[in-house]
Coordinates of C-alpha atoms (C1' of nucleotides) in Angstrom, one line a residue:
Chain A
X1 CA 127.7 -136.1 -16.5
X2 CA 130.2 -133.6 -15.4
X3 CA 130.9 -133.8 -11.7
X4 CA 130.6 -130.4 -10.1
X5 CA 132.6 -129.7 -7.0
X6 CA 131.8 -126.8 -4.7
X7 CA 133.3 -125.5 -1.5
X8 CA 130.5 -125.9 1.0
X9 CA 130.7 -123.5 3.9
X10 CA 128.5 -125.8 5.9
X11 CA 131.1 -128.6 5.9
X12 CA 134.1 -126.4 5.2
X13 CA 135.1 -128.8 2.4
X14 CA 135.2 -128.9 -1.3
X15 CA 132.8 -131.7 -2.1
X16 CA 131.1 -133.2 -5.1
X17 CA 127.7 -131.6 -5.7
X18 CA 124.9 -134.1 -5.6
X19 CA 121.4 -132.7 -6.3
X20 CA 118.4 -133.8 -4.2
X21 CA 116.6 -134.2 -7.5
X22 CA 118.6 -133.9 -10.7
X23 CA 115.5 -132.9 -12.6
X24 CA 114.6 -130.2 -10.1
X25 CA 117.6 -128.3 -8.8
X26 CA 116.8 -125.5 -6.3
X27 CA 119.1 -122.6 -5.7
X28 CA 118.6 -119.5 -3.5
X29 CA 120.7 -116.4 -3.4
X30 CA 120.3 -113.5 -1.0
X31 CA 119.3 -110.5 -3.1
X32 CA 119.5 -106.8 -2.3
X33 CA 117.7 -104.6 0.1
X34 CA 116.2 -102.1 -2.3
X35 CA 116.9 -98.6 -1.2
X36 CA 119.8 -97.5 -3.4
X37 CA 121.8 -98.3 -6.5
X38 CA 123.7 -101.5 -6.4
X39 CA 127.4 -101.0 -5.8
X40 CA 130.2 -103.2 -7.2
X41 CA 130.1 -105.3 -4.1
X42 CA 126.5 -106.2 -4.8
X43 CA 127.4 -107.1 -8.3
X44 CA 130.0 -109.8 -7.5
X45 CA 127.6 -112.4 -6.1
X46 CA 125.2 -111.7 -8.9
X47 CA 127.8 -112.4 -11.5
X48 CA 129.4 -115.3 -9.7
X49 CA 126.2 -117.1 -9.0
X50 CA 125.0 -116.3 -12.5
X51 CA 127.9 -118.4 -13.7
X52 CA 126.8 -121.1 -11.3
X53 CA 123.2 -120.9 -12.7
X54 CA 124.6 -121.2 -16.3
X55 CA 126.8 -124.1 -15.3
X56 CA 124.0 -126.0 -13.7
X57 CA 121.7 -125.4 -16.7
X58 CA 124.5 -126.6 -19.0
X59 CA 125.0 -129.8 -17.0
X60 CA 121.5 -130.6 -15.8
X61 CA 119.4 -128.9 -18.5
X62 CA 117.8 -125.5 -18.7
X63 CA 114.5 -126.6 -17.3
X64 CA 116.0 -128.5 -14.4
X65 CA 117.2 -125.5 -12.4
X66 CA 115.1 -123.1 -10.3
X67 CA 117.1 -120.1 -9.2
X68 CA 115.5 -117.7 -6.7
X69 CA 116.9 -114.3 -5.7
X70 CA 114.8 -112.1 -3.5
X71 CA 114.2 -108.4 -3.2
X72 CA 114.1 -107.3 0.4
X73 CA 111.6 -104.4 0.1
X74 CA 110.8 -104.1 3.8
X75 CA 113.6 -102.8 6.0
X76 CA 114.5 -100.0 8.3
X77 CA 117.0 -98.6 5.8
X78 CA 114.2 -98.2 3.3
X79 CA 112.1 -96.6 6.0
X80 CA 114.9 -94.2 6.8
X81 CA 115.3 -93.3 3.2
X82 CA 111.6 -92.6 2.9
X83 CA 111.7 -90.4 6.0
X84 CA 114.6 -88.4 4.7
X85 CA 113.3 -87.9 1.2
X86 CA 109.6 -87.7 2.0
X87 CA 108.9 -90.2 -0.8
X88 CA 106.5 -93.1 -0.5
X89 CA 108.3 -96.4 0.3
X90 CA 106.7 -98.1 -2.7
X91 CA 108.2 -95.5 -5.0
X92 CA 111.7 -96.0 -3.6
X93 CA 111.5 -99.8 -3.8
X94 CA 110.0 -99.8 -7.3
X95 CA 112.6 -97.4 -8.6
X96 CA 115.4 -99.3 -7.0
X97 CA 114.3 -102.6 -8.4
X98 CA 114.2 -101.0 -11.8
X99 CA 117.7 -99.8 -11.4
X100 CA 118.9 -103.1 -10.2
X101 CA 117.5 -104.9 -13.2
X102 CA 119.0 -102.3 -15.6
X103 CA 122.4 -102.6 -13.9
X104 CA 122.6 -106.4 -13.6
X105 CA 121.3 -106.8 -17.1
X106 CA 124.2 -104.6 -18.2
X107 CA 126.5 -107.1 -16.5
X108 CA 125.0 -109.9 -18.6
X109 CA 123.4 -111.6 -15.6
X110 CA 120.4 -113.8 -16.5
X111 CA 117.3 -113.1 -14.6
X112 CA 116.6 -115.7 -11.9
X113 CA 113.6 -118.0 -12.3
X114 CA 111.9 -116.1 -9.4
X115 CA 112.6 -112.7 -7.9
X116 CA 110.2 -112.7 -5.0
X117 CA 109.6 -109.5 -2.9
X118 CA 109.5 -109.8 0.8
X119 CA 106.3 -107.8 1.1
X120 CA 104.5 -110.4 -1.0
X121 CA 105.3 -113.1 1.6
X122 CA 104.3 -111.4 4.9
X123 CA 101.6 -114.0 5.5
X124 CA 104.1 -116.9 5.1
X125 CA 106.5 -115.1 7.5
X126 CA 103.8 -114.7 10.1
X127 CA 102.8 -118.4 9.7
X128 CA 106.4 -119.4 10.2
X129 CA 106.8 -117.2 13.3
X130 CA 103.6 -118.7 14.8
X131 CA 105.1 -122.2 14.1
X132 CA 108.3 -121.2 15.9
X133 CA 106.4 -120.0 18.9
X134 CA 104.2 -123.1 19.0
X135 CA 107.3 -125.3 18.9
X136 CA 108.9 -123.4 21.7
X137 CA 111.7 -121.8 19.7
X138 CA 110.4 -118.3 19.9
X139 CA 108.7 -116.1 22.4
X140 CA 106.8 -112.8 22.5
X141 CA 108.1 -110.0 24.6
X142 CA 107.3 -106.4 24.8
X143 CA 105.5 -106.4 21.4
X144 CA 108.4 -108.2 19.7
X145 CA 108.8 -111.8 18.8
X146 CA 112.3 -113.2 19.4
X147 CA 114.0 -116.4 18.4
X148 CA 115.5 -118.0 21.4
X149 CA 119.0 -119.1 20.3
X150 CA 119.6 -121.4 23.4
X151 CA 116.8 -123.6 22.1
X152 CA 118.8 -124.4 19.0
X153 CA 122.0 -126.4 19.9
X154 CA 123.4 -126.0 16.4
X155 CA 123.4 -122.2 16.5
X156 CA 126.7 -120.9 15.3
X157 CA 127.7 -124.1 13.4
X158 CA 127.8 -122.4 10.0
X159 CA 130.1 -119.6 11.0
X160 CA 132.1 -121.7 13.5
X161 CA 131.4 -119.8 16.6
X162 CA 129.8 -120.8 19.9
X163 CA 127.2 -118.7 21.7
X164 CA 129.5 -118.3 24.7
X165 CA 132.3 -117.0 22.6
X166 CA 130.0 -114.5 20.9
X167 CA 128.7 -113.3 24.1
X168 CA 132.2 -112.9 25.6
X169 CA 133.1 -110.4 22.9
X170 CA 129.6 -109.2 22.3
X171 CA 129.0 -105.8 20.9
X172 CA 125.3 -106.5 20.6
X173 CA 122.9 -104.1 22.1
X174 CA 121.1 -106.1 24.8
X175 CA 117.5 -105.2 24.9
X176 CA 115.9 -105.8 28.3
X177 CA 113.2 -108.0 27.0
X178 CA 115.7 -110.6 25.5
X179 CA 116.1 -113.9 27.4
X180 CA 119.6 -114.2 25.9
X181 CA 121.7 -111.4 24.4
X182 CA 122.0 -113.2 21.1
X183 CA 118.3 -113.7 20.7
X184 CA 117.2 -112.0 17.5
X185 CA 114.1 -110.4 16.3
X186 CA 111.5 -112.2 14.2
X187 CA 108.8 -109.5 14.4
X188 CA 108.8 -106.0 15.7
X189 CA 106.1 -103.5 16.4
X190 CA 105.4 -100.7 13.9
X191 CA 104.3 -97.4 15.3
X192 CA 103.0 -94.3 13.5
X193 CA 103.4 -94.3 9.8
X194 CA 106.0 -97.0 9.7
X195 CA 105.0 -99.8 7.4
X196 CA 103.2 -102.5 9.3
X197 CA 101.0 -105.5 8.9
X198 CA 98.4 -106.9 11.3
X199 CA 99.7 -110.0 13.1
X200 CA 98.8 -112.0 16.2
X201 CA 101.3 -109.7 18.0
X202 CA 99.8 -106.5 16.8
X203 CA 100.6 -104.2 13.9
X204 CA 104.3 -104.7 13.0
X205 CA 106.9 -105.7 10.5
X206 CA 109.3 -108.6 10.1
X207 CA 112.8 -108.8 11.4
X208 CA 115.7 -108.9 8.9
X209 CA 116.2 -112.6 8.5
X210 CA 112.8 -114.2 8.3
X211 CA 112.0 -113.1 4.8
X212 CA 114.6 -115.4 3.3
X213 CA 113.4 -118.4 5.3
X214 CA 109.8 -117.8 4.3
X215 CA 110.5 -117.2 0.7
X216 CA 112.9 -120.0 0.2
X217 CA 110.5 -122.5 1.9
X218 CA 107.6 -121.3 -0.2
X219 CA 109.4 -121.4 -3.5
X220 CA 112.0 -124.1 -3.1
X221 CA 110.9 -126.3 -0.2
X222 CA 112.0 -126.9 3.4
X223 CA 115.3 -128.3 2.2
X224 CA 117.0 -127.3 -1.0
X225 CA 120.3 -127.7 -2.9
X226 CA 122.3 -124.5 -2.7
X227 CA 122.1 -121.3 -0.7
X228 CA 124.4 -118.6 -1.8
X229 CA 125.5 -115.1 -0.7
X230 CA 128.3 -112.9 0.4
X231 CA 130.6 -114.0 3.2
X232 CA 129.5 -111.1 5.3
X233 CA 126.1 -112.6 5.4
X234 CA 127.4 -115.9 6.9
X235 CA 126.9 -114.4 10.3
X236 CA 124.4 -113.4 11.5
X237 CA 122.1 -113.5 8.5
X238 CA 122.6 -117.1 7.3
X239 CA 123.0 -118.4 10.8
X240 CA 119.7 -117.0 11.7
X241 CA 118.0 -118.2 8.6
X242 CA 119.2 -121.7 9.4
X243 CA 117.9 -121.4 12.9
X244 CA 114.5 -120.3 11.8
X245 CA 114.1 -122.7 9.0
X246 CA 115.4 -125.8 10.6
X247 CA 113.4 -125.2 13.8
X248 CA 110.2 -124.4 12.0
X249 CA 110.5 -127.3 9.6
X250 CA 112.2 -129.8 11.9
X251 CA 114.9 -130.5 9.2
X252 CA 118.5 -131.5 9.6
X253 CA 119.7 -128.8 7.2
X254 CA 118.1 -125.9 5.4
X255 CA 120.3 -126.2 2.3
X256 CA 122.8 -128.9 1.5
X257 CA 125.4 -126.6 0.1
X258 CA 126.2 -123.1 1.3
X259 CA 128.3 -120.9 -1.0
X260 CA 129.9 -117.6 0.1
X261 CA 131.8 -115.2 -2.1
X262 CA 134.5 -113.0 -0.7
X263 CA 134.4 -109.3 -0.7
X264 CA 135.2 -106.7 -3.3
X265 CA 138.0 -104.3 -2.2
X266 CA 139.2 -101.0 -3.4
X267 CA 142.8 -100.2 -2.7
X268 CA 143.0 -103.2 -0.4
X269 CA 140.1 -102.2 1.8
X270 CA 136.6 -103.6 1.8
X271 CA 134.3 -101.6 -0.3
X272 CA 131.5 -100.6 2.0
X273 CA 129.0 -98.0 2.7
X274 CA 130.3 -97.2 6.1
X275 CA 133.9 -96.6 4.8
X276 CA 132.4 -94.4 2.0
X277 CA 134.8 -96.0 -0.6
X278 CA 132.1 -97.7 -2.6
X279 CA 131.0 -96.9 -6.1
X280 CA 128.0 -98.2 -7.9
X281 CA 127.8 -100.3 -11.1
X282 CA 126.0 -97.3 -12.7
X283 CA 129.0 -95.1 -11.8
X284 CA 131.3 -97.4 -13.8
X285 CA 128.9 -97.7 -16.7
X286 CA 128.6 -94.0 -16.8
X287 CA 132.4 -93.7 -16.9
X288 CA 132.2 -95.7 -20.2
X289 CA 133.3 -99.0 -18.7
X290 CA 131.1 -101.5 -20.5
X291 CA 129.2 -104.0 -18.5
X292 CA 131.0 -106.8 -20.2
X293 CA 134.3 -105.5 -19.0
X294 CA 133.1 -105.2 -15.5
X295 CA 131.9 -108.7 -15.6
X296 CA 135.2 -109.9 -17.0
X297 CA 137.1 -108.2 -14.1
X298 CA 134.8 -109.8 -11.5
X299 CA 135.4 -113.2 -13.0
X300 CA 139.2 -112.8 -13.2
X301 CA 139.4 -113.6 -9.5
X302 CA 138.1 -116.8 -7.9
X303 CA 135.0 -116.0 -5.9
X304 CA 136.4 -117.2 -2.6
X305 CA 139.2 -114.7 -2.7
X306 CA 138.9 -110.9 -2.1
X307 CA 138.9 -109.1 -5.4
X308 CA 140.6 -105.7 -5.7
X309 CA 139.0 -103.4 -8.3
X310 CA 141.7 -101.5 -10.3
X311 CA 141.7 -99.4 -13.4
X312 CA 144.5 -101.6 -14.8
X313 CA 142.4 -104.7 -14.5
X314 CA 139.5 -103.0 -16.4
X315 CA 142.0 -102.0 -19.1
X316 CA 143.3 -105.5 -19.4
X317 CA 139.9 -107.0 -19.5
X318 CA 138.8 -104.5 -22.2
X319 CA 141.9 -105.3 -24.3
X320 CA 141.2 -109.0 -24.1
X321 CA 137.6 -108.6 -24.9
X322 CA 138.4 -106.5 -27.9
X323 CA 140.8 -109.2 -29.2
X324 CA 138.3 -112.0 -28.6
X325 CA 135.4 -110.0 -30.1
X326 CA 137.5 -109.4 -33.2
X327 CA 138.4 -113.1 -33.4
X328 CA 134.9 -114.3 -33.0
X329 CA 133.1 -111.6 -35.0
X330 CA 130.6 -113.3 -37.4
X331 CA 131.5 -116.7 -36.1
X332 CA 128.8 -119.2 -35.2
X333 CA 129.2 -120.5 -31.6
X334 CA 130.1 -124.1 -31.4
X335 CA 130.0 -126.2 -28.3
X336 CA 131.7 -125.1 -25.1
X337 CA 135.2 -126.5 -24.5
X338 CA 135.5 -129.3 -22.0
X339 CA 138.4 -127.5 -20.4
X340 CA 136.3 -124.5 -19.7
X341 CA 133.5 -126.6 -18.3
X342 CA 136.0 -128.6 -16.2
X343 CA 137.4 -125.4 -14.8
X344 CA 133.9 -124.1 -13.9
X345 CA 132.9 -127.5 -12.5
X346 CA 135.9 -127.2 -10.1
X347 CA 134.4 -124.8 -7.6
X348 CA 133.5 -122.2 -10.2
X349 CA 137.1 -121.6 -11.2
X350 CA 136.4 -118.7 -13.4
X351 CA 140.0 -117.6 -13.5
X352 CA 140.9 -121.1 -14.8
X353 CA 138.1 -120.9 -17.3
X354 CA 139.5 -117.6 -18.6
X355 CA 142.9 -119.2 -18.9
X356 CA 141.3 -122.0 -21.0
X357 CA 139.6 -119.3 -23.1
X358 CA 143.1 -117.8 -23.8
X359 CA 144.2 -121.3 -24.9
X360 CA 141.3 -121.5 -27.4
X361 CA 142.1 -118.0 -28.7
X362 CA 145.7 -118.8 -29.2
X363 CA 144.7 -122.0 -31.0
X364 CA 142.5 -120.0 -33.3
X365 CA 139.3 -121.9 -32.3
X366 CA 136.9 -119.0 -32.7
X367 CA 133.8 -121.1 -32.6
X368 CA 134.9 -122.9 -29.5
X369 CA 136.0 -119.6 -27.9
X370 CA 132.7 -118.0 -28.5
X371 CA 130.6 -120.9 -27.1
X372 CA 132.9 -121.3 -24.1
X373 CA 133.0 -117.6 -23.3
X374 CA 129.2 -117.6 -23.4
X375 CA 129.3 -120.2 -20.7
X376 CA 130.5 -117.5 -18.4
X377 CA 128.3 -114.8 -19.9
X378 CA 130.9 -113.2 -22.1
X379 CA 131.0 -112.6 -25.9
X380 CA 127.2 -112.8 -25.9
X381 CA 125.5 -111.3 -29.0
X382 CA 123.6 -108.8 -26.9
X383 CA 126.7 -107.4 -25.1
X384 CA 129.0 -106.3 -27.8
X385 CA 127.3 -103.0 -28.5
X386 CA 130.1 -101.1 -26.8
X387 CA 132.5 -101.9 -29.6
X388 CA 130.2 -100.6 -32.4
X389 CA 130.0 -97.1 -30.9
X390 CA 131.7 -94.2 -32.5
X391 CA 131.8 -92.6 -35.9
X392 CA 132.7 -94.2 -39.2
X393 CA 136.5 -93.9 -39.6
X394 CA 136.5 -94.9 -43.3
X395 CA 137.0 -91.4 -44.6
X396 CA 140.0 -90.9 -42.4
X397 CA 141.4 -94.2 -43.4
X398 CA 141.0 -93.4 -47.1
X399 CA 142.8 -90.0 -46.6
X400 CA 145.5 -91.6 -44.5
X401 CA 146.0 -94.4 -47.1
X402 CA 146.4 -91.8 -49.9
X403 CA 149.0 -89.9 -47.9
X404 CA 150.9 -93.1 -47.4
X405 CA 150.8 -94.0 -51.0
X406 CA 152.2 -90.6 -51.9
X407 CA 154.9 -90.9 -49.3
X408 CA 156.0 -94.3 -50.6
X409 CA 156.7 -92.6 -53.9
X410 CA 158.3 -89.5 -52.5
X411 CA 160.1 -91.3 -49.6
X412 CA 159.0 -88.4 -47.4
X413 CA 156.9 -89.8 -44.6
X414 CA 156.6 -86.7 -42.5
X415 CA 153.0 -86.0 -43.4
X416 CA 152.1 -89.6 -42.8
X417 CA 153.7 -89.6 -39.4
X418 CA 152.0 -86.4 -38.4
X419 CA 148.6 -87.8 -39.2
X420 CA 149.4 -91.0 -37.5
X421 CA 150.3 -89.1 -34.3
X422 CA 147.0 -87.3 -34.5
X423 CA 145.1 -90.6 -34.9
X424 CA 147.0 -92.2 -32.0
X425 CA 146.3 -89.2 -29.8
X426 CA 142.6 -89.6 -30.5
X427 CA 142.8 -93.1 -29.2
X428 CA 142.8 -94.8 -32.6
X429 CA 144.9 -97.9 -33.3
X430 CA 146.7 -97.5 -36.6
X431 CA 147.5 -100.7 -38.5
X432 CA 149.4 -100.4 -41.8
X433 CA 150.3 -103.3 -43.9
X434 CA 151.1 -104.1 -47.5
X435 CA 147.4 -104.8 -47.9
X436 CA 146.4 -101.3 -46.7
X437 CA 145.4 -99.3 -43.7
X438 CA 143.1 -100.1 -40.8
X439 CA 141.9 -97.7 -38.2
X440 CA 140.4 -99.2 -35.1
X441 CA 139.0 -97.3 -32.1
X442 CA 141.0 -98.2 -29.0
X443 CA 140.4 -97.8 -25.3
X444 CA 141.1 -94.1 -25.1
X445 CA 139.0 -93.3 -28.2
X446 CA 138.2 -89.6 -28.4
X447 CA 135.2 -88.9 -30.6
X448 CA 135.6 -85.2 -30.3
X449 CA 139.1 -85.2 -31.6
X450 CA 138.1 -87.5 -34.5
X451 CA 135.3 -85.1 -35.4
X452 CA 137.8 -82.3 -35.5
X453 CA 140.1 -84.2 -37.9
X454 CA 137.3 -85.1 -40.3
Chain B
rG1 C1' 139.2 -111.0 22.8
rG2 C1' 136.5 -114.9 19.6
rU3 C1' 135.8 -116.8 14.5
rG4 C1' 136.9 -117.5 9.3
rG5 C1' 140.2 -116.6 5.1
rG6 C1' 144.7 -115.1 2.8
rU7 C1' 150.3 -114.4 1.8
rU8 C1' 152.7 -117.4 -5.6
rG9 C1' 157.4 -114.3 -10.7
rG10 C1' 157.5 -106.7 -12.2
rC11 C1' 151.8 -106.8 -11.9
rG12 C1' 147.2 -109.7 -12.0
rG13 C1' 146.1 -114.7 -11.0
rA14 C1' 145.1 -120.6 -11.1
rG15 C1' 146.0 -125.8 -10.7
rA16 C1' 148.9 -129.8 -9.2
rG17 C1' 153.3 -133.8 -3.9
rG18 C1' 157.8 -134.7 -8.7
rU19 C1' 156.9 -132.6 -15.6
rU20 C1' 155.3 -124.9 -19.2
rA21 C1' 149.5 -122.5 -15.7
rC22 C1' 147.5 -118.5 -18.1
rG23 C1' 147.1 -113.0 -19.0
rC24 C1' 149.6 -108.2 -18.9
rA25 C1' 154.4 -106.0 -18.9
rC26 C1' 159.6 -106.9 -20.1
rC27 C1' 163.4 -108.8 -23.4
rG28 C1' 164.8 -111.4 -28.3
rG29 C1' 163.1 -112.7 -33.3
rA30 C1' 159.7 -112.5 -37.7
rU31 C1' 156.9 -108.5 -40.0
rU32 C1' 156.9 -102.9 -40.9
rG33 C1' 159.2 -96.8 -44.4
rC34 C1' 159.1 -96.2 -38.7
rA35 C1' 155.4 -98.1 -35.7
rA36 C1' 151.0 -100.5 -34.2
rA37 C1' 148.7 -105.1 -34.4
rU38 C1' 149.8 -110.2 -35.1
rC39 C1' 152.9 -114.6 -34.8
rC40 C1' 157.2 -117.3 -32.6
rG41 C1' 160.5 -117.5 -28.5
rU42 C1' 163.5 -116.5 -23.7
rG43 C1' 163.7 -115.1 -18.8
rA44 C1' 161.2 -114.6 -14.0
rA45 C1' 157.7 -117.2 -8.2
rG46 C1' 155.8 -119.5 -4.2
rA47 C1' 156.1 -114.6 3.5
rC48 C1' 159.4 -116.9 7.4
rC49 C1' 160.8 -121.2 10.6
rG50 C1' 160.3 -126.3 11.4
rG51 C1' 158.1 -131.3 10.3
rU52 C1' 156.4 -135.5 7.1
rU53 C1' 158.5 -137.4 2.3
rC54 C1' 163.2 -140.2 -2.0
rG55 C1' 161.1 -135.3 -3.3
rA56 C1' 156.8 -129.7 -1.1
rU57 C1' 155.4 -123.7 -3.5
rU58 C1' 151.5 -127.9 -3.0
rC59 C1' 150.4 -131.9 3.2
rC60 C1' 151.1 -130.8 8.9
rG61 C1' 152.7 -127.4 12.9
rG62 C1' 154.4 -122.7 14.5
rU63 C1' 155.8 -117.3 13.6
rA64 C1' 155.0 -112.7 11.1
rC65 C1' 151.9 -109.7 8.3
rC66 C1' 147.2 -108.7 5.7
rC67 C1' 141.9 -109.1 5.1
rA68 C1' 137.0 -110.2 6.7
rC69 C1' 133.1 -111.3 10.3
rC70 C1' 131.4 -110.7 15.6
rU71 C1' 127.2 -103.7 14.2
rC72 C1' 123.8 -101.9 8.6
rC73 C1' 126.4 -104.1 4.4
rA74 C1' 127.1 -108.7 -1.0

RNA sequence: GGUGGGUUGGCGGAGAGGUUACGCACCGGAUUGCAAAUCCGUGAAGACCGGUUCGAUUCCGGUACCCACCUCCA
């Protein structure tokens, strides 16, 4: 059995991964709040933890891994979107979930085992909040239910901060009904046409963090193996999840291993909605950047480091994939290379795995390359469609070959060179050898120009 | 102010206390009508200052700079 080592945010150490039950691994990743298209930053954890999912399935068996990623479909951002567009909330969340599936599928991410929606777990959330009140960790005030952070001595452990430090530099809005400024909302009242559910505290809706606690407990149990998400969720979201779950269930941990991916950057700055420098996965796909290329770029950088999205990286990834696709075309995948699995088992070192893939390519091991690349979701049979696009270049190739033959006899290559320039300008790679002529669409392929030449 | 992370060759980007990362680009060679592609090969690094060590880019401490979190965000 391959030993998997993961950097655990909870212990701040890279440590061997030991499942609670090797026949029933349980993994939870925080999914999107569904009110808009997923941007590239949303895609990074999806792809990174998809690699984790694939690795765990490879090592422990396909049926041994349960992977849950939620949809948060109740949230004030969604309410705001509904208010500004006049559309029903359900329409917005349904449409966004459909987009999310389309876009993440395009990136080659496997669907998780379960994709629960928060609104299907309101009853579990209410039960959990009742439990917290009963045990003295939460209190009702002014129509709200709040978690009392002072009752949980480990609060701040995950993110390495103390309550007093946080309050010293606090920028939190202090509501008068809070016993402590850091107390956070479990339930809040809904007035008017805001979405609401009946509860012991009146008609209301859940706070931000409780849905993950309720859904993970329901689907994975009170304590599970891995909880994953973006580093920006470490505080307060994950800290609050831990507080809720551990206090409600009386457990020592919520999840044994916590994984956090670093942010996506653009021009060295975090991609974020507030900075307005974000772009969606769909934007990239619409620009003609294939999902497989986006995936490759995301995996070029280790998940615990910031990743800068650049056009150069996309071009490099595309060139590599073209090469590998050509090498493995029609080849039956063999078994994944131990070097690739070893790299992935070492804290999901996808950059190291890609290096190992280059080694396989250089060695000409097409079957091994294909199987190993598929370990990280590349070179899959369903993802190569982007290479097949474009018109048939055979007529042009025949014409070009004829010109070349004539030139060889006359020693006048000017007509050949002129046509070659045209082909190159249209983004076609021109390969001439003693054996003949090959025309291959390249990165800057211009179908319109080709049409004009035909 | 508090907390966490980072700084590697022209660029991207890993591992390892001592032996070539890897990719792209560059340069040289093979090949080619010229190229492209391909193959072979060379060169190039570890922010700064100390410490530990026979030996550190790798461990420890400090400095500088960068990024993130503390407010919705993956």
